[in-house]
Amino acid sequence: MTRLGIVLSGRGSNFLAIADQIEQGRVPAEIAVVISNRPGAAGLAAARERGFTALSLPSRGMDREEYDRRLEAALREHEVDWVILAGYLRILSAGFIRAFPQRILNIHPSLLPAFPGLDAQHQAFAYGVKVAGCTVHFVDEELDHGPIVLQAAVAVEDGDSAETLAGRILTEEHRIYSEALRRLFTRPWRIEERRVVLGQ
Ligand code: GRF
């Protein structure tokens, strides 16, 4: 069974959505460990409550390379096959990314390459886009940049605020992150240049 290491910093709703889909038999994987760089993350408490192995690995004040070596060691200790970033608010070092080639995924709340970085939903709303959305992508050495696995579009309505829009995007995030895992774990796939080619 494919072993996942979930890495998060915050509330953990994407992690919980994935955990639910695994439990319901829709994603053939198991969560080996949940790691947070923020000790107070709600996602970490939720992981403990649900009985997952959950580690607090505080990053505050630590050198990036040194932190990432510790993070890698913790993931290896739990024999993780895939690293699943779920609201991890820290940039990964090149060394970490190279340690798990084509095995790190992230979800970003915009239709990349539009609006990388923080507060993507607010950026999109303020820009006045009519279609927003979210992206599951492989992680490479540039921020919010690697090959795209799945995207979902969300229409912006006249009555929306950045918050209502973010809420509808989040619902789609919860759907496509598990869907991306299911597809990657159940059918052949390959990466050609930047294109992720998913099997039929
Ligand atoms: C999500 O919007 C995700 O796209 C972004 O960070 C947020 C994490 O939310 N990378 P949660 O912690 O999964 O609830």
PDB file of C-alpha atoms and ligand atoms in Angstrom:
ATOM      1  CA  MET A   1       0.000   0.000   0.000  1.00  0.00           C
ATOM      2  CA  THR A   2       1.301   3.440  -0.937  1.00  0.00           C
ATOM      3  CA  ARG A   3       2.430   5.282   2.186  1.00  0.00           C
ATOM      4  CA  LEU A   4       1.710   9.008   2.438  1.00  0.00           C
ATOM      5  CA  GLY A   5       3.461  11.604   4.536  1.00  0.00           C
ATOM      6  CA  ILE A   6       1.175  14.596   5.007  1.00  0.00           C
ATOM      7  CA  VAL A   7       2.969  17.880   5.685  1.00  0.00           C
ATOM      8  CA  LEU A   8       0.912  20.859   6.849  1.00  0.00           C
ATOM      9  CA  SER A   9       0.995  24.127   8.757  1.00  0.00           C
ATOM     10  CA  GLY A  10      -2.632  25.030   9.407  1.00  0.00           C
ATOM     11  CA  ARG A  11      -6.204  23.880   9.765  1.00  0.00           C
ATOM     12  CA  GLY A  12      -5.730  20.702   7.728  1.00  0.00           C
ATOM     13  CA  SER A  13      -9.024  20.503   5.877  1.00  0.00           C
ATOM     14  CA  ASN A  14      -7.348  19.079   2.761  1.00  0.00           C
ATOM     15  CA  PHE A  15      -5.611  16.452   4.883  1.00  0.00           C
ATOM     16  CA  LEU A  16      -8.952  15.497   6.482  1.00  0.00           C
ATOM     17  CA  ALA A  17     -10.669  15.272   3.089  1.00  0.00           C
ATOM     18  CA  ILE A  18      -7.924  12.892   1.898  1.00  0.00           C
ATOM     19  CA  ALA A  19      -8.154  10.858   5.116  1.00  0.00           C
ATOM     20  CA  ASP A  20     -11.929  10.501   4.578  1.00  0.00           C
ATOM     21  CA  GLN A  21     -11.521   9.337   0.988  1.00  0.00           C
ATOM     22  CA  ILE A  22      -8.902   6.783   2.036  1.00  0.00           C
ATOM     23  CA  GLU A  23     -11.200   5.528   4.783  1.00  0.00           C
ATOM     24  CA  GLN A  24     -14.023   5.160   2.287  1.00  0.00           C
ATOM     25  CA  GLY A  25     -11.801   3.032   0.072  1.00  0.00           C
ATOM     26  CA  ARG A  26     -11.607   5.565  -2.750  1.00  0.00           C
ATOM     27  CA  VAL A  27      -7.846   6.194  -2.567  1.00  0.00           C
ATOM     28  CA  PRO A  28      -5.617   3.100  -2.288  1.00  0.00           C
ATOM     29  CA  ALA A  29      -3.084   4.513   0.173  1.00  0.00           C
ATOM     30  CA  GLU A  30      -2.419   4.849   3.860  1.00  0.00           C
ATOM     31  CA  ILE A  31      -1.363   7.856   5.887  1.00  0.00           C
ATOM     32  CA  ALA A  32       1.948   6.888   7.487  1.00  0.00           C
ATOM     33  CA  VAL A  33       2.538  10.160   9.312  1.00  0.00           C
ATOM     34  CA  VAL A  34       1.247  13.723   9.590  1.00  0.00           C
ATOM     35  CA  ILE A  35       3.919  16.359  10.221  1.00  0.00           C
ATOM     36  CA  SER A  36       3.421  20.021  11.066  1.00  0.00           C
ATOM     37  CA  ASN A  37       6.071  22.719  11.273  1.00  0.00           C
ATOM     38  CA  ARG A  38       3.683  24.652  13.521  1.00  0.00           C
ATOM     39  CA  PRO A  39       3.065  22.998  16.878  1.00  0.00           C
ATOM     40  CA  GLY A  40      -0.313  24.732  17.282  1.00  0.00           C
ATOM     41  CA  ALA A  41      -1.706  23.732  13.874  1.00  0.00           C
ATOM     42  CA  ALA A  42      -5.343  22.633  14.062  1.00  0.00           C
ATOM     43  CA  GLY A  43      -4.509  19.971  11.469  1.00  0.00           C
ATOM     44  CA  LEU A  44      -2.043  18.364  13.855  1.00  0.00           C
ATOM     45  CA  ALA A  45      -4.616  18.192  16.661  1.00  0.00           C
ATOM     46  CA  ALA A  46      -7.157  16.748  14.222  1.00  0.00           C
ATOM     47  CA  ALA A  47      -4.635  14.110  13.132  1.00  0.00           C
ATOM     48  CA  ARG A  48      -4.031  13.070  16.733  1.00  0.00           C
ATOM     49  CA  GLU A  49      -7.758  12.942  17.443  1.00  0.00           C
ATOM     50  CA  ARG A  50      -8.226  10.594  14.527  1.00  0.00           C
ATOM     51  CA  GLY A  51      -5.455   8.342  15.717  1.00  0.00           C
ATOM     52  CA  PHE A  52      -2.809   9.093  13.090  1.00  0.00           C
ATOM     53  CA  THR A  53       0.867   9.251  13.908  1.00  0.00           C
ATOM     54  CA  ALA A  54       1.321  13.013  14.190  1.00  0.00           C
ATOM     55  CA  LEU A  55       4.607  14.838  14.669  1.00  0.00           C
ATOM     56  CA  SER A  56       5.302  18.405  15.586  1.00  0.00           C
ATOM     57  CA  LEU A  57       8.578  19.502  14.019  1.00  0.00           C
ATOM     58  CA  PRO A  58       8.869  23.229  14.771  1.00  0.00           C
ATOM     59  CA  SER A  59      10.619  25.218  12.059  1.00  0.00           C
ATOM     60  CA  ARG A  60      10.747  28.587  13.752  1.00  0.00           C
ATOM     61  CA  GLY A  61      14.186  30.160  13.605  1.00  0.00           C
ATOM     62  CA  MET A  62      15.713  27.153  11.872  1.00  0.00           C
ATOM     63  CA  ASP A  63      17.897  27.230   8.808  1.00  0.00           C
ATOM     64  CA  ARG A  64      15.953  25.926   5.804  1.00  0.00           C
ATOM     65  CA  GLU A  65      18.423  23.208   4.746  1.00  0.00           C
ATOM     66  CA  GLU A  66      18.821  21.960   8.286  1.00  0.00           C
ATOM     67  CA  TYR A  67      15.056  21.895   8.829  1.00  0.00           C
ATOM     68  CA  ASP A  68      14.444  20.092   5.573  1.00  0.00           C
ATOM     69  CA  ARG A  69      17.017  17.436   6.462  1.00  0.00           C
ATOM     70  CA  ARG A  70      15.088  16.778   9.676  1.00  0.00           C
ATOM     71  CA  LEU A  71      11.818  16.717   7.799  1.00  0.00           C
ATOM     72  CA  GLU A  72      13.246  14.254   5.288  1.00  0.00           C
ATOM     73  CA  ALA A  73      14.601  12.056   8.089  1.00  0.00           C
ATOM     74  CA  ALA A  74      11.193  11.984   9.806  1.00  0.00           C
ATOM     75  CA  LEU A  75       9.461  11.056   6.563  1.00  0.00           C
ATOM     76  CA  ARG A  76      12.028   8.314   5.830  1.00  0.00           C
ATOM     77  CA  GLU A  77      11.662   6.943   9.332  1.00  0.00           C
ATOM     78  CA  HIS A  78       7.989   6.417   8.560  1.00  0.00           C
ATOM     79  CA  GLU A  79       8.818   4.878   5.175  1.00  0.00           C
ATOM     80  CA  VAL A  80       6.848   7.383   3.198  1.00  0.00           C
ATOM     81  CA  ASP A  81       6.485   6.855  -0.578  1.00  0.00           C
ATOM     82  CA  TRP A  82       4.776  10.179  -1.366  1.00  0.00           C
ATOM     83  CA  VAL A  83       4.959  13.583   0.309  1.00  0.00           C
ATOM     84  CA  ILE A  84       1.588  15.337   0.286  1.00  0.00           C
ATOM     85  CA  LEU A  85       1.752  19.051   1.047  1.00  0.00           C
ATOM     86  CA  ALA A  86      -1.576  20.215   2.467  1.00  0.00           C
ATOM     87  CA  GLY A  87      -1.336  23.854   3.416  1.00  0.00           C
ATOM     88  CA  TYR A  88       2.392  23.781   4.156  1.00  0.00           C
ATOM     89  CA  LEU A  89       3.412  27.418   4.479  1.00  0.00           C
ATOM     90  CA  ARG A  90       7.117  27.058   3.917  1.00  0.00           C
ATOM     91  CA  ILE A  91       9.294  26.856   0.855  1.00  0.00           C
ATOM     92  CA  LEU A  92      11.113  23.544   0.435  1.00  0.00           C
ATOM     93  CA  SER A  93      14.825  23.466  -0.288  1.00  0.00           C
ATOM     94  CA  ALA A  94      16.162  22.061  -3.549  1.00  0.00           C
ATOM     95  CA  GLY A  95      17.808  19.247  -1.576  1.00  0.00           C
ATOM     96  CA  PHE A  96      14.470  18.103  -0.142  1.00  0.00           C
ATOM     97  CA  ILE A  97      12.772  18.218  -3.524  1.00  0.00           C
ATOM     98  CA  ARG A  98      15.552  16.156  -5.088  1.00  0.00           C
ATOM     99  CA  ALA A  99      15.264  13.604  -2.280  1.00  0.00           C
ATOM    100  CA  PHE A 100      11.731  12.646  -3.425  1.00  0.00           C
ATOM    101  CA  PRO A 101      11.798  12.907  -7.238  1.00  0.00           C
ATOM    102  CA  GLN A 102       8.290  13.079  -8.736  1.00  0.00           C
ATOM    103  CA  ARG A 103       6.857  12.139  -5.358  1.00  0.00           C
ATOM    104  CA  ILE A 104       5.864  15.492  -3.851  1.00  0.00           C
ATOM    105  CA  LEU A 105       2.426  16.975  -4.503  1.00  0.00           C
ATOM    106  CA  ASN A 106       0.867  20.283  -3.538  1.00  0.00           C
ATOM    107  CA  ILE A 107      -2.526  21.921  -3.841  1.00  0.00           C
ATOM    108  CA  HIS A 108      -2.784  25.592  -4.671  1.00  0.00           C
ATOM    109  CA  PRO A 109      -6.006  27.646  -4.598  1.00  0.00           C
ATOM    110  CA  SER A 110      -5.755  29.182  -8.078  1.00  0.00           C
ATOM    111  CA  LEU A 111      -5.657  28.100 -11.680  1.00  0.00           C
ATOM    112  CA  LEU A 112      -1.879  28.088 -12.057  1.00  0.00           C
ATOM    113  CA  PRO A 113       0.137  29.699 -13.508  1.00  0.00           C
ATOM    114  CA  ALA A 114      -2.146  32.564 -12.422  1.00  0.00           C
ATOM    115  CA  PHE A 115      -1.727  33.831  -8.873  1.00  0.00           C
ATOM    116  CA  PRO A 116       1.092  31.816  -7.310  1.00  0.00           C
ATOM    117  CA  GLY A 117       2.072  32.629  -3.735  1.00  0.00           C
ATOM    118  CA  LEU A 118       0.055  33.560  -0.696  1.00  0.00           C
ATOM    119  CA  ASP A 119      -3.627  34.526  -0.639  1.00  0.00           C
ATOM    120  CA  ALA A 120      -4.249  33.323  -4.170  1.00  0.00           C
ATOM    121  CA  GLN A 121      -8.036  33.498  -3.800  1.00  0.00           C
ATOM    122  CA  HIS A 122      -7.836  37.140  -2.712  1.00  0.00           C
ATOM    123  CA  GLN A 123      -5.421  37.925  -5.521  1.00  0.00           C
ATOM    124  CA  ALA A 124      -7.830  36.386  -8.070  1.00  0.00           C
ATOM    125  CA  PHE A 125     -10.860  38.140  -6.604  1.00  0.00           C
ATOM    126  CA  ALA A 126      -9.121  41.517  -6.518  1.00  0.00           C
ATOM    127  CA  TYR A 127      -7.921  41.062 -10.092  1.00  0.00           C
ATOM    128  CA  GLY A 128     -11.537  40.574 -11.153  1.00  0.00           C
ATOM    129  CA  VAL A 129     -11.271  37.175 -12.812  1.00  0.00           C
ATOM    130  CA  LYS A 130     -14.540  35.513 -13.826  1.00  0.00           C
ATOM    131  CA  VAL A 131     -13.152  32.006 -13.426  1.00  0.00           C
ATOM    132  CA  ALA A 132     -11.045  31.005 -10.433  1.00  0.00           C
ATOM    133  CA  GLY A 133     -10.136  27.536  -9.232  1.00  0.00           C
ATOM    134  CA  CYS A 134      -7.483  25.255  -7.816  1.00  0.00           C
ATOM    135  CA  THR A 135      -4.559  23.124  -8.982  1.00  0.00           C
ATOM    136  CA  VAL A 136      -2.934  19.895  -7.810  1.00  0.00           C
ATOM    137  CA  HIS A 137       0.653  19.857  -9.025  1.00  0.00           C
ATOM    138  CA  PHE A 138       3.992  18.150  -8.600  1.00  0.00           C
ATOM    139  CA  VAL A 139       6.428  20.232  -6.614  1.00  0.00           C
ATOM    140  CA  ASP A 140       9.596  21.427  -8.292  1.00  0.00           C
ATOM    141  CA  GLU A 141      12.186  23.960  -7.237  1.00  0.00           C
ATOM    142  CA  GLU A 142      10.076  26.998  -8.183  1.00  0.00           C
ATOM    143  CA  LEU A 143       7.152  28.166  -6.075  1.00  0.00           C
ATOM    144  CA  ASP A 144       3.719  26.827  -7.178  1.00  0.00           C
ATOM    145  CA  HIS A 145       5.219  25.788 -10.483  1.00  0.00           C
ATOM    146  CA  GLY A 146       5.603  22.033 -11.106  1.00  0.00           C
ATOM    147  CA  PRO A 147       3.686  19.860 -13.607  1.00  0.00           C
ATOM    148  CA  ILE A 148      -0.092  19.982 -13.200  1.00  0.00           C
ATOM    149  CA  VAL A 149      -2.013  16.822 -12.286  1.00  0.00           C
ATOM    150  CA  LEU A 150      -5.571  18.179 -12.063  1.00  0.00           C
ATOM    151  CA  GLN A 151      -7.352  21.521 -11.996  1.00  0.00           C
ATOM    152  CA  ALA A 152     -10.918  22.551 -11.229  1.00  0.00           C
ATOM    153  CA  ALA A 153     -12.563  25.805 -12.280  1.00  0.00           C
ATOM    154  CA  VAL A 154     -14.913  27.807 -10.076  1.00  0.00           C
ATOM    155  CA  ALA A 155     -17.088  30.598 -11.532  1.00  0.00           C
ATOM    156  CA  VAL A 156     -16.941  33.952  -9.765  1.00  0.00           C
ATOM    157  CA  GLU A 157     -20.477  35.230  -9.065  1.00  0.00           C
ATOM    158  CA  ASP A 158     -21.518  38.891  -8.853  1.00  0.00           C
ATOM    159  CA  GLY A 159     -22.390  38.571  -5.179  1.00  0.00           C
ATOM    160  CA  ASP A 160     -19.095  36.923  -4.199  1.00  0.00           C
ATOM    161  CA  SER A 161     -16.610  38.259  -1.689  1.00  0.00           C
ATOM    162  CA  ALA A 162     -13.067  36.904  -1.575  1.00  0.00           C
ATOM    163  CA  GLU A 163     -14.237  34.746   1.345  1.00  0.00           C
ATOM    164  CA  THR A 164     -17.283  33.180  -0.346  1.00  0.00           C
ATOM    165  CA  LEU A 165     -15.152  32.504  -3.414  1.00  0.00           C
ATOM    166  CA  ALA A 166     -12.420  30.915  -1.277  1.00  0.00           C
ATOM    167  CA  GLY A 167     -15.070  28.685   0.317  1.00  0.00           C
ATOM    168  CA  ARG A 168     -16.226  27.324  -3.050  1.00  0.00           C
ATOM    169  CA  ILE A 169     -12.633  26.855  -4.182  1.00  0.00           C
ATOM    170  CA  LEU A 170     -11.935  24.887  -0.998  1.00  0.00           C
ATOM    171  CA  THR A 171     -14.806  22.497  -1.752  1.00  0.00           C
ATOM    172  CA  GLU A 172     -13.172  21.804  -5.123  1.00  0.00           C
ATOM    173  CA  GLU A 173      -9.740  21.428  -3.509  1.00  0.00           C
ATOM    174  CA  HIS A 174     -11.128  18.705  -1.275  1.00  0.00           C
ATOM    175  CA  ARG A 175     -12.540  16.900  -4.294  1.00  0.00           C
ATOM    176  CA  ILE A 176      -9.587  17.105  -6.691  1.00  0.00           C
ATOM    177  CA  TYR A 177      -6.739  16.365  -4.278  1.00  0.00           C
ATOM    178  CA  SER A 178      -8.113  12.898  -3.552  1.00  0.00           C
ATOM    179  CA  GLU A 179      -9.064  12.450  -7.191  1.00  0.00           C
ATOM    180  CA  ALA A 180      -5.473  13.243  -8.206  1.00  0.00           C
ATOM    181  CA  LEU A 181      -4.118  10.706  -5.721  1.00  0.00           C
ATOM    182  CA  ARG A 182      -6.588   8.076  -6.904  1.00  0.00           C
ATOM    183  CA  ARG A 183      -5.552   8.551 -10.518  1.00  0.00           C
ATOM    184  CA  LEU A 184      -1.837   8.557  -9.805  1.00  0.00           C
ATOM    185  CA  PHE A 185      -2.056   5.462  -7.623  1.00  0.00           C
ATOM    186  CA  THR A 186      -4.378   3.385  -9.786  1.00  0.00           C
ATOM    187  CA  ARG A 187      -3.322   3.965 -13.397  1.00  0.00           C
ATOM    188  CA  PRO A 188      -0.115   4.459 -15.316  1.00  0.00           C
ATOM    189  CA  TRP A 189       1.053   8.033 -15.771  1.00  0.00           C
ATOM    190  CA  ARG A 190       4.108   9.841 -17.002  1.00  0.00           C
ATOM    191  CA  ILE A 191       5.471  13.345 -17.208  1.00  0.00           C
ATOM    192  CA  GLU A 192       6.396  14.665 -20.665  1.00  0.00           C
ATOM    193  CA  GLU A 193       8.131  18.017 -20.397  1.00  0.00           C
ATOM    194  CA  ARG A 194       5.615  19.818 -18.175  1.00  0.00           C
ATOM    195  CA  ARG A 195       2.633  17.669 -19.129  1.00  0.00           C
ATOM    196  CA  VAL A 196       1.339  15.014 -16.783  1.00  0.00           C
ATOM    197  CA  VAL A 197      -0.153  12.326 -19.000  1.00  0.00           C
ATOM    198  CA  LEU A 198      -2.680  10.273 -17.055  1.00  0.00           C
ATOM    199  CA  GLY A 199      -3.626   6.805 -18.300  1.00  0.00           C
ATOM    200  CA  GLN A 200      -7.174   6.050 -19.496  1.00  0.00           C
TER     201      GLN A 200
HETATM  202  C1  GRF B   1      -5.582  25.572   0.935  1.00  0.00           C
HETATM  203  O1  GRF B   1      -6.282  26.653   0.384  1.00  0.00           O
HETATM  204  C2  GRF B   1      -4.519  25.092  -0.015  1.00  0.00           C
HETATM  205  O2  GRF B   1      -4.873  25.238  -1.355  1.00  0.00           O
HETATM  206  C3  GRF B   1      -3.363  25.991   0.318  1.00  0.00           C
HETATM  207  O3  GRF B   1      -3.423  26.169   1.709  1.00  0.00           O
HETATM  208  C4  GRF B   1      -4.759  25.980   2.160  1.00  0.00           C
HETATM  209  C5  GRF B   1      -4.722  24.917   3.193  1.00  0.00           C
HETATM  210  O4  GRF B   1      -5.986  24.702   3.781  1.00  0.00           O
HETATM  211  N1  GRF B   1      -2.119  25.417  -0.154  1.00  0.00           N
HETATM  212  P1  GRF B   1      -6.188  23.455   4.759  1.00  0.00           P
HETATM  213  O5  GRF B   1      -5.129  23.592   5.850  1.00  0.00           O
HETATM  214  O6  GRF B   1      -6.024  22.207   3.963  1.00  0.00           O
HETATM  215  O7  GRF B   1      -7.568  23.613   5.320  1.00  0.00           O
END
